[in-house]
Amino acid sequence: MGRILAIDYGKKRTGLAVTDPMRIIATALETVPTEGLLAYLQAYLKREPVDEFVIGMPKTLKNEDSETAPFVRAFVEELNKAFPDKPVHPVDERFTSTIALRAMIDGGMKKKDRQVKGNVDKISATIILQSFLEAHPR
């Protein structure tokens, strides 16, 4: 069984998280510059078996697409072209950055480390992936 890889897409950088091979635990993987995201994913999938993608879909409080949603949807199209055999599951990502920041504070992360935006991105991806796992038990 292959892993599930989660993507917290951003215009500048993108947070990634991945499950263990048994799909039990979501773990932060990396934060990569968005311009190199597809190349990173292609290299990662050569090293590790990944069966599915989960991508955070930005929504407003009214459950409408946020202004960044078109960029995410465009990337989903690229992802589908690059990996046509891998399903892509959109997941509501509202509040993930806030939850990630709270998790970093509760976990005792130092303020200077919390200010590193890449840390928030990969923890947000982990939260997106964990919520997907909980909603889709295997």
CSV table of C-alpha atoms in Angstrom, one decimal:
chain,number,residue,atom,x,y,z
A,1,MET,CA,0.0,0.0,0.0
A,2,GLY,CA,1.4,3.4,-1.0
A,3,ARG,CA,1.4,6.5,1.1
A,4,ILE,CA,-1.0,9.5,0.9
A,5,LEU,CA,0.7,12.8,0.3
A,6,ALA,CA,-0.9,16.1,1.4
A,7,ILE,CA,-0.3,19.5,-0.1
A,8,ASP,CA,-0.9,22.9,1.5
A,9,TYR,CA,-0.5,24.9,-1.7
A,10,GLY,CA,0.7,28.5,-1.5
A,11,LYS,CA,1.7,31.0,-4.1
A,12,LYS,CA,5.3,31.2,-2.8
A,13,ARG,CA,5.9,28.0,-0.8
A,14,THR,CA,4.0,24.8,-0.3
A,15,GLY,CA,3.8,22.6,2.8
A,16,LEU,CA,3.8,18.8,2.4
A,17,ALA,CA,2.9,16.0,4.7
A,18,VAL,CA,2.8,12.2,4.2
A,19,THR,CA,1.4,9.1,5.8
A,20,ASP,CA,3.4,6.2,6.9
A,21,PRO,CA,3.1,3.1,4.6
A,22,MET,CA,0.2,1.7,6.7
A,23,ARG,CA,-1.6,5.1,6.4
A,24,ILE,CA,-2.0,5.4,10.1
A,25,ILE,CA,0.0,8.6,11.0
A,26,ALA,CA,0.4,11.9,9.2
A,27,THR,CA,3.8,13.4,9.4
A,28,ALA,CA,5.2,16.7,8.2
A,29,LEU,CA,7.5,16.2,5.2
A,30,GLU,CA,8.9,19.4,3.8
A,31,THR,CA,8.2,23.0,2.7
A,32,VAL,CA,9.2,23.6,-0.8
A,33,PRO,CA,9.2,26.7,-3.1
A,34,THR,CA,6.0,26.4,-5.1
A,35,GLU,CA,7.9,27.0,-8.4
A,36,GLY,CA,9.7,23.7,-7.8
A,37,LEU,CA,6.8,21.8,-6.4
A,38,LEU,CA,6.1,19.5,-9.3
A,39,ALA,CA,9.7,18.6,-9.8
A,40,TYR,CA,10.0,17.8,-6.0
A,41,LEU,CA,6.9,15.6,-6.2
A,42,GLN,CA,8.2,13.8,-9.3
A,43,ALA,CA,11.5,13.0,-7.5
A,44,TYR,CA,9.7,12.0,-4.3
A,45,LEU,CA,7.4,9.6,-6.1
A,46,LYS,CA,10.4,7.9,-7.7
A,47,ARG,CA,11.7,7.1,-4.1
A,48,GLU,CA,8.5,6.5,-2.3
A,49,PRO,CA,5.2,4.8,-3.3
A,50,VAL,CA,2.4,7.3,-3.2
A,51,ASP,CA,-1.1,6.2,-4.1
A,52,GLU,CA,-3.1,9.4,-3.6
A,53,PHE,CA,-2.9,13.1,-3.0
A,54,VAL,CA,-4.8,15.3,-0.6
A,55,ILE,CA,-4.8,19.1,-1.3
A,56,GLY,CA,-6.1,21.8,0.9
A,57,MET,CA,-8.8,23.8,-0.8
A,58,PRO,CA,-9.0,27.4,0.6
A,59,LYS,CA,-12.5,28.5,1.5
A,60,THR,CA,-14.0,31.5,3.2
A,61,LEU,CA,-16.2,31.4,6.3
A,62,LYS,CA,-19.2,31.4,3.9
A,63,ASN,CA,-17.9,28.1,2.4
A,64,GLU,CA,-17.1,29.9,-0.9
A,65,ASP,CA,-13.8,29.7,-2.7
A,66,SER,CA,-11.2,32.1,-1.4
A,67,GLU,CA,-9.2,34.3,-3.7
A,68,THR,CA,-6.4,31.8,-3.8
A,69,ALA,CA,-8.6,28.9,-4.7
A,70,PRO,CA,-8.2,29.4,-8.5
A,71,PHE,CA,-4.4,28.9,-8.1
A,72,VAL,CA,-5.0,25.7,-6.2
A,73,ARG,CA,-7.4,24.4,-8.8
A,74,ALA,CA,-4.9,25.2,-11.6
A,75,PHE,CA,-2.3,23.2,-9.7
A,76,VAL,CA,-4.7,20.3,-9.3
A,77,GLU,CA,-5.0,20.2,-13.1
A,78,GLU,CA,-1.2,20.1,-13.4
A,79,LEU,CA,-1.0,17.4,-10.7
A,80,ASN,CA,-3.6,15.3,-12.6
A,81,LYS,CA,-1.6,15.7,-15.9
A,82,ALA,CA,1.7,14.7,-14.2
A,83,PHE,CA,0.2,11.8,-12.2
A,84,PRO,CA,-3.0,10.7,-14.0
A,85,ASP,CA,-3.2,7.4,-12.1
A,86,LYS,CA,-3.2,9.1,-8.7
A,87,PRO,CA,-6.5,10.4,-7.3
A,88,VAL,CA,-6.5,14.0,-5.9
A,89,HIS,CA,-8.8,14.7,-3.0
A,90,PRO,CA,-9.6,18.3,-2.1
A,91,VAL,CA,-10.0,19.0,1.6
A,92,ASP,CA,-11.4,22.1,3.3
A,93,GLU,CA,-8.4,23.9,4.8
A,94,ARG,CA,-10.2,26.6,6.8
A,95,PHE,CA,-8.4,27.3,10.1
A,96,THR,CA,-5.5,24.9,9.4
A,97,SER,CA,-2.9,27.7,9.8
A,98,THR,CA,-4.5,28.8,13.1
A,99,ILE,CA,-4.6,25.3,14.4
A,100,ALA,CA,-1.0,24.8,13.2
A,101,LEU,CA,0.2,27.9,15.1
A,102,ARG,CA,-1.7,26.7,18.2
A,103,ALA,CA,-0.1,23.3,18.0
A,104,MET,CA,3.3,24.8,17.7
A,105,ILE,CA,2.7,27.0,20.9
A,106,ASP,CA,1.2,24.0,22.8
A,107,GLY,CA,4.1,21.9,21.7
A,108,GLY,CA,6.6,24.4,23.2
A,109,MET,CA,8.1,25.6,19.9
A,110,LYS,CA,10.2,28.7,20.4
A,111,LYS,CA,8.8,32.0,19.1
A,112,LYS,CA,11.6,32.4,16.5
A,113,ASP,CA,10.8,28.9,15.1
A,114,ARG,CA,7.1,29.7,15.0
A,115,GLN,CA,7.9,32.7,12.9
A,116,VAL,CA,9.4,30.5,10.2
A,117,LYS,CA,6.5,30.4,7.7
A,118,GLY,CA,7.6,27.1,6.3
A,119,ASN,CA,7.0,25.4,9.7
A,120,VAL,CA,3.4,26.6,9.6
A,121,ASP,CA,3.0,25.3,6.0
A,122,LYS,CA,4.1,21.8,6.7
A,123,ILE,CA,2.2,21.5,10.0
A,124,SER,CA,-0.9,22.8,8.1
A,125,ALA,CA,-0.4,20.1,5.5
A,126,THR,CA,-0.1,17.5,8.3
A,127,ILE,CA,-3.4,18.8,9.8
A,128,ILE,CA,-5.1,18.6,6.4
A,129,LEU,CA,-3.8,15.0,6.0
A,130,GLN,CA,-4.8,13.9,9.5
A,131,SER,CA,-8.4,15.3,9.0
A,132,PHE,CA,-8.6,13.4,5.7
A,133,LEU,CA,-7.5,10.2,7.4
A,134,GLU,CA,-10.0,10.6,10.2
A,135,ALA,CA,-12.8,11.3,7.7
A,136,HIS,CA,-11.8,8.2,5.5
A,137,PRO,CA,-10.9,5.4,7.8
A,138,ARG,CA,-9.3,2.5,6.0
